[in-house]
């Protein structure tokens, strides 16, 4: 059966290479804690399992309230994917109605992966090799769509970074690129 996702992957070429190596961010456990604090169960799952299918991660709302990430990913890709799934939650993707499934799905994936990329970059994990191809694939090469997502992506990235990196005074962390006085 041909699905929109299958056709999109065929048009975009081969899937981008998964990240290899360890997690230099140290943010995995805290990211899982943010997912569970939002009311979702979190589980590592084998590829091909019921909800995960061939995806690296999935988050389901409704009565399930479940986030799954592949259990065979490298630690670097696992933290990136877990941040991607948290971004779906924080961007409101599970609570917004889907007016146009194809366009909306592309926008949701573009937003979630962009948030994940910004956070990973800020924490010292370069995801560009995977993220660039993923975002352009889901955006259908539409750079206007990427631009339309920017405001939400930056807001959610700041919020998650503040939760992951509170400063020593207990307040929110400084925004990326901010300088002290």
PDB file of C-alpha atoms in Angstrom:
ATOM      1  CA  UNK A   1       0.000   0.000   0.000  1.00  0.00           C
ATOM      2  CA  UNK A   2       1.395   3.374  -0.971  1.00  0.00           C
ATOM      3  CA  UNK A   3       1.098   5.978   1.728  1.00  0.00           C
ATOM      4  CA  UNK A   4       1.881   9.676   1.568  1.00  0.00           C
ATOM      5  CA  UNK A   5       4.865   9.031   3.834  1.00  0.00           C
ATOM      6  CA  UNK A   6       6.144   6.254   1.548  1.00  0.00           C
ATOM      7  CA  UNK A   7       5.774   8.426  -1.556  1.00  0.00           C
ATOM      8  CA  UNK A   8       7.466  11.352   0.201  1.00  0.00           C
ATOM      9  CA  UNK A   9      10.427   9.153   1.160  1.00  0.00           C
ATOM     10  CA  UNK A  10      10.735   7.852  -2.398  1.00  0.00           C
ATOM     11  CA  UNK A  11      10.760  11.404  -3.751  1.00  0.00           C
ATOM     12  CA  UNK A  12      13.247  12.580  -1.133  1.00  0.00           C
ATOM     13  CA  UNK A  13      15.628   9.714  -1.794  1.00  0.00           C
ATOM     14  CA  UNK A  14      17.130   7.458   0.841  1.00  0.00           C
ATOM     15  CA  UNK A  15      16.521   8.151   4.507  1.00  0.00           C
ATOM     16  CA  UNK A  16      19.150  10.368   6.116  1.00  0.00           C
ATOM     17  CA  UNK A  17      21.860   8.548   8.073  1.00  0.00           C
ATOM     18  CA  UNK A  18      21.127   8.022  11.755  1.00  0.00           C
ATOM     19  CA  UNK A  19      23.413   9.729  14.246  1.00  0.00           C
ATOM     20  CA  UNK A  20      26.128   7.544  15.733  1.00  0.00           C
ATOM     21  CA  UNK A  21      27.925   7.697  19.050  1.00  0.00           C
ATOM     22  CA  UNK A  22      27.251   8.736  22.596  1.00  0.00           C
ATOM     23  CA  UNK A  23      25.015  11.484  23.940  1.00  0.00           C
ATOM     24  CA  UNK A  24      27.233  14.503  24.707  1.00  0.00           C
ATOM     25  CA  UNK A  25      24.255  16.507  26.005  1.00  0.00           C
ATOM     26  CA  UNK A  26      23.474  14.540  29.164  1.00  0.00           C
ATOM     27  CA  UNK A  27      19.848  15.610  28.599  1.00  0.00           C
ATOM     28  CA  UNK A  28      18.193  12.244  27.914  1.00  0.00           C
ATOM     29  CA  UNK A  29      16.885  11.509  31.430  1.00  0.00           C
ATOM     30  CA  UNK A  30      15.695  15.089  31.891  1.00  0.00           C
ATOM     31  CA  UNK A  31      13.931  14.989  28.521  1.00  0.00           C
ATOM     32  CA  UNK A  32      12.147  11.771  29.471  1.00  0.00           C
ATOM     33  CA  UNK A  33      11.162  13.436  32.771  1.00  0.00           C
ATOM     34  CA  UNK A  34       9.647  16.383  30.846  1.00  0.00           C
ATOM     35  CA  UNK A  35       7.638  13.967  28.697  1.00  0.00           C
ATOM     36  CA  UNK A  36       6.283  12.123  31.736  1.00  0.00           C
ATOM     37  CA  UNK A  37       5.571  15.428  33.527  1.00  0.00           C
ATOM     38  CA  UNK A  38       3.354  16.316  30.553  1.00  0.00           C
ATOM     39  CA  UNK A  39       1.264  13.218  31.308  1.00  0.00           C
ATOM     40  CA  UNK A  40       2.737  10.797  28.775  1.00  0.00           C
ATOM     41  CA  UNK A  41       4.160   7.360  29.444  1.00  0.00           C
ATOM     42  CA  UNK A  42       7.616   6.837  27.914  1.00  0.00           C
ATOM     43  CA  UNK A  43       9.044   3.554  26.641  1.00  0.00           C
ATOM     44  CA  UNK A  44      11.911   2.322  24.529  1.00  0.00           C
ATOM     45  CA  UNK A  45      10.532  -0.133  21.970  1.00  0.00           C
ATOM     46  CA  UNK A  46      11.945  -2.450  19.318  1.00  0.00           C
ATOM     47  CA  UNK A  47      11.682  -1.331  15.698  1.00  0.00           C
ATOM     48  CA  UNK A  48       8.478  -2.558  14.087  1.00  0.00           C
ATOM     49  CA  UNK A  49       6.516  -2.674  17.342  1.00  0.00           C
ATOM     50  CA  UNK A  50       2.790  -1.916  17.298  1.00  0.00           C
ATOM     51  CA  UNK A  51       2.769   1.877  17.523  1.00  0.00           C
ATOM     52  CA  UNK A  52       6.344   2.603  16.442  1.00  0.00           C
ATOM     53  CA  UNK A  53       6.314   0.786  13.112  1.00  0.00           C
ATOM     54  CA  UNK A  54       9.292   1.925  11.034  1.00  0.00           C
ATOM     55  CA  UNK A  55       9.610   5.325  12.737  1.00  0.00           C
ATOM     56  CA  UNK A  56      12.417   6.283  15.108  1.00  0.00           C
ATOM     57  CA  UNK A  57       9.879   7.644  17.582  1.00  0.00           C
ATOM     58  CA  UNK A  58       6.166   8.242  18.003  1.00  0.00           C
ATOM     59  CA  UNK A  59       3.937  10.130  20.422  1.00  0.00           C
ATOM     60  CA  UNK A  60       0.269   9.267  20.730  1.00  0.00           C
ATOM     61  CA  UNK A  61      -2.323  11.336  22.544  1.00  0.00           C
ATOM     62  CA  UNK A  62      -5.920  10.569  23.391  1.00  0.00           C
ATOM     63  CA  UNK A  63      -6.423   7.661  25.745  1.00  0.00           C
ATOM     64  CA  UNK A  64      -2.922   6.240  25.061  1.00  0.00           C
ATOM     65  CA  UNK A  65      -0.723   9.214  26.095  1.00  0.00           C
ATOM     66  CA  UNK A  66       2.402   7.303  25.055  1.00  0.00           C
ATOM     67  CA  UNK A  67       5.807   8.211  23.667  1.00  0.00           C
ATOM     68  CA  UNK A  68       7.972   5.451  22.216  1.00  0.00           C
ATOM     69  CA  UNK A  69      11.528   5.669  20.900  1.00  0.00           C
ATOM     70  CA  UNK A  70      13.413   2.859  19.160  1.00  0.00           C
ATOM     71  CA  UNK A  71      15.529   0.880  21.592  1.00  0.00           C
ATOM     72  CA  UNK A  72      18.295   0.182  19.049  1.00  0.00           C
ATOM     73  CA  UNK A  73      19.234   3.815  18.310  1.00  0.00           C
ATOM     74  CA  UNK A  74      22.640   5.136  19.301  1.00  0.00           C
ATOM     75  CA  UNK A  75      22.597   7.274  22.439  1.00  0.00           C
ATOM     76  CA  UNK A  76      23.092  10.391  20.294  1.00  0.00           C
ATOM     77  CA  UNK A  77      20.139   9.594  18.043  1.00  0.00           C
ATOM     78  CA  UNK A  78      18.029   8.480  21.002  1.00  0.00           C
ATOM     79  CA  UNK A  79      18.319  11.868  22.736  1.00  0.00           C
ATOM     80  CA  UNK A  80      17.633  13.681  19.451  1.00  0.00           C
ATOM     81  CA  UNK A  81      14.525  11.592  18.812  1.00  0.00           C
ATOM     82  CA  UNK A  82      13.310  11.944  22.402  1.00  0.00           C
ATOM     83  CA  UNK A  83      13.644  15.733  22.094  1.00  0.00           C
ATOM     84  CA  UNK A  84      11.753  15.552  18.782  1.00  0.00           C
ATOM     85  CA  UNK A  85       8.882  13.729  20.502  1.00  0.00           C
ATOM     86  CA  UNK A  86       8.878  16.237  23.387  1.00  0.00           C
ATOM     87  CA  UNK A  87       8.696  18.992  20.765  1.00  0.00           C
ATOM     88  CA  UNK A  88       5.520  17.430  19.338  1.00  0.00           C
ATOM     89  CA  UNK A  89       3.988  17.644  22.815  1.00  0.00           C
ATOM     90  CA  UNK A  90       5.160  21.191  23.529  1.00  0.00           C
ATOM     91  CA  UNK A  91       4.172  22.472  20.067  1.00  0.00           C
ATOM     92  CA  UNK A  92       0.609  21.285  20.693  1.00  0.00           C
ATOM     93  CA  UNK A  93       0.620  18.844  17.803  1.00  0.00           C
ATOM     94  CA  UNK A  94      -1.430  16.299  19.698  1.00  0.00           C
ATOM     95  CA  UNK A  95      -4.190  18.729  20.618  1.00  0.00           C
ATOM     96  CA  UNK A  96      -4.635  20.666  17.348  1.00  0.00           C
ATOM     97  CA  UNK A  97      -7.251  19.539  14.824  1.00  0.00           C
ATOM     98  CA  UNK A  98      -5.881  18.275  11.523  1.00  0.00           C
ATOM     99  CA  UNK A  99      -7.478  20.286   8.723  1.00  0.00           C
ATOM    100  CA  UNK A 100      -5.280  19.074   5.861  1.00  0.00           C
ATOM    101  CA  UNK A 101      -3.502  15.907   6.964  1.00  0.00           C
ATOM    102  CA  UNK A 102      -0.696  15.993   4.397  1.00  0.00           C
ATOM    103  CA  UNK A 103       0.290  19.643   4.832  1.00  0.00           C
ATOM    104  CA  UNK A 104      -0.319  19.566   8.555  1.00  0.00           C
ATOM    105  CA  UNK A 105       1.838  16.461   9.045  1.00  0.00           C
ATOM    106  CA  UNK A 106       4.669  18.083   7.103  1.00  0.00           C
ATOM    107  CA  UNK A 107       4.425  21.201   9.245  1.00  0.00           C
ATOM    108  CA  UNK A 108       4.313  19.180  12.492  1.00  0.00           C
ATOM    109  CA  UNK A 109       7.387  17.163  11.531  1.00  0.00           C
ATOM    110  CA  UNK A 110       9.207  20.288  10.348  1.00  0.00           C
ATOM    111  CA  UNK A 111       8.499  22.034  13.657  1.00  0.00           C
ATOM    112  CA  UNK A 112       9.384  19.089  15.902  1.00  0.00           C
ATOM    113  CA  UNK A 113      12.644  18.288  14.133  1.00  0.00           C
ATOM    114  CA  UNK A 114      13.651  21.954  14.007  1.00  0.00           C
ATOM    115  CA  UNK A 115      13.076  22.291  17.768  1.00  0.00           C
ATOM    116  CA  UNK A 116      15.098  19.141  18.387  1.00  0.00           C
ATOM    117  CA  UNK A 117      17.923  20.437  16.188  1.00  0.00           C
ATOM    118  CA  UNK A 118      18.135  23.819  17.948  1.00  0.00           C
ATOM    119  CA  UNK A 119      18.201  22.210  21.388  1.00  0.00           C
ATOM    120  CA  UNK A 120      20.763  19.592  20.380  1.00  0.00           C
ATOM    121  CA  UNK A 121      22.989  22.298  18.856  1.00  0.00           C
ATOM    122  CA  UNK A 122      22.721  24.417  22.015  1.00  0.00           C
ATOM    123  CA  UNK A 123      23.681  21.392  24.142  1.00  0.00           C
ATOM    124  CA  UNK A 124      26.605  20.319  21.940  1.00  0.00           C
ATOM    125  CA  UNK A 125      25.167  17.636  19.632  1.00  0.00           C
ATOM    126  CA  UNK A 126      25.413  18.300  15.888  1.00  0.00           C
ATOM    127  CA  UNK A 127      22.358  16.804  14.180  1.00  0.00           C
ATOM    128  CA  UNK A 128      22.589  18.677  10.872  1.00  0.00           C
ATOM    129  CA  UNK A 129      23.422  15.604   8.759  1.00  0.00           C
ATOM    130  CA  UNK A 130      20.118  14.005   9.764  1.00  0.00           C
ATOM    131  CA  UNK A 131      17.952  17.061  10.416  1.00  0.00           C
ATOM    132  CA  UNK A 132      18.581  18.958   7.171  1.00  0.00           C
ATOM    133  CA  UNK A 133      17.391  16.052   5.016  1.00  0.00           C
ATOM    134  CA  UNK A 134      14.506  15.228   7.377  1.00  0.00           C
ATOM    135  CA  UNK A 135      13.152  18.779   7.520  1.00  0.00           C
ATOM    136  CA  UNK A 136      13.499  19.426   3.794  1.00  0.00           C
ATOM    137  CA  UNK A 137      11.832  16.082   3.078  1.00  0.00           C
ATOM    138  CA  UNK A 138       8.815  16.772   5.285  1.00  0.00           C
ATOM    139  CA  UNK A 139       8.603  20.390   4.138  1.00  0.00           C
ATOM    140  CA  UNK A 140       8.633  19.125   0.559  1.00  0.00           C
ATOM    141  CA  UNK A 141      11.516  21.480  -0.143  1.00  0.00           C
ATOM    142  CA  UNK A 142       9.189  24.407   0.678  1.00  0.00           C
ATOM    143  CA  UNK A 143      11.410  26.943   2.427  1.00  0.00           C
ATOM    144  CA  UNK A 144       8.356  29.164   2.973  1.00  0.00           C
ATOM    145  CA  UNK A 145       6.906  26.419   5.197  1.00  0.00           C
ATOM    146  CA  UNK A 146      10.147  26.312   7.177  1.00  0.00           C
ATOM    147  CA  UNK A 147       9.945  30.096   7.579  1.00  0.00           C
ATOM    148  CA  UNK A 148       6.288  29.912   8.683  1.00  0.00           C
ATOM    149  CA  UNK A 149       7.282  27.500  11.453  1.00  0.00           C
ATOM    150  CA  UNK A 150      10.045  29.739  12.816  1.00  0.00           C
ATOM    151  CA  UNK A 151       8.126  31.618  15.515  1.00  0.00           C
ATOM    152  CA  UNK A 152       6.718  28.483  17.160  1.00  0.00           C
ATOM    153  CA  UNK A 153      10.025  26.628  16.770  1.00  0.00           C
ATOM    154  CA  UNK A 154      11.986  29.373  18.524  1.00  0.00           C
ATOM    155  CA  UNK A 155       9.427  29.775  21.329  1.00  0.00           C
ATOM    156  CA  UNK A 156       9.245  26.051  22.086  1.00  0.00           C
ATOM    157  CA  UNK A 157      13.045  25.672  21.804  1.00  0.00           C
ATOM    158  CA  UNK A 158      13.546  28.432  24.385  1.00  0.00           C
ATOM    159  CA  UNK A 159      10.986  26.870  26.734  1.00  0.00           C
ATOM    160  CA  UNK A 160      12.538  23.404  26.570  1.00  0.00           C
ATOM    161  CA  UNK A 161      16.075  24.764  26.915  1.00  0.00           C
ATOM    162  CA  UNK A 162      14.987  26.724  29.988  1.00  0.00           C
ATOM    163  CA  UNK A 163      13.575  23.515  31.489  1.00  0.00           C
ATOM    164  CA  UNK A 164      16.714  21.537  30.660  1.00  0.00           C
ATOM    165  CA  UNK A 165      19.294  24.143  31.666  1.00  0.00           C
ATOM    166  CA  UNK A 166      18.006  26.262  34.574  1.00  0.00           C
ATOM    167  CA  UNK A 167      20.636  28.612  35.885  1.00  0.00           C
ATOM    168  CA  UNK A 168      22.032  28.225  39.386  1.00  0.00           C
ATOM    169  CA  UNK A 169      19.647  30.832  40.816  1.00  0.00           C
ATOM    170  CA  UNK A 170      16.692  28.614  39.994  1.00  0.00           C
ATOM    171  CA  UNK A 171      15.278  30.890  37.291  1.00  0.00           C
ATOM    172  CA  UNK A 172      14.991  30.160  33.615  1.00  0.00           C
ATOM    173  CA  UNK A 173      18.224  29.764  31.721  1.00  0.00           C
ATOM    174  CA  UNK A 174      19.488  32.637  29.612  1.00  0.00           C
ATOM    175  CA  UNK A 175      18.370  32.595  25.996  1.00  0.00           C
ATOM    176  CA  UNK A 176      20.874  31.143  23.533  1.00  0.00           C
ATOM    177  CA  UNK A 177      23.251  33.866  22.427  1.00  0.00           C
ATOM    178  CA  UNK A 178      22.427  36.138  25.371  1.00  0.00           C
ATOM    179  CA  UNK A 179      25.303  37.782  27.161  1.00  0.00           C
ATOM    180  CA  UNK A 180      25.590  38.607  30.819  1.00  0.00           C
ATOM    181  CA  UNK A 181      26.081  42.114  32.143  1.00  0.00           C
TER     182      UNK A 181
END
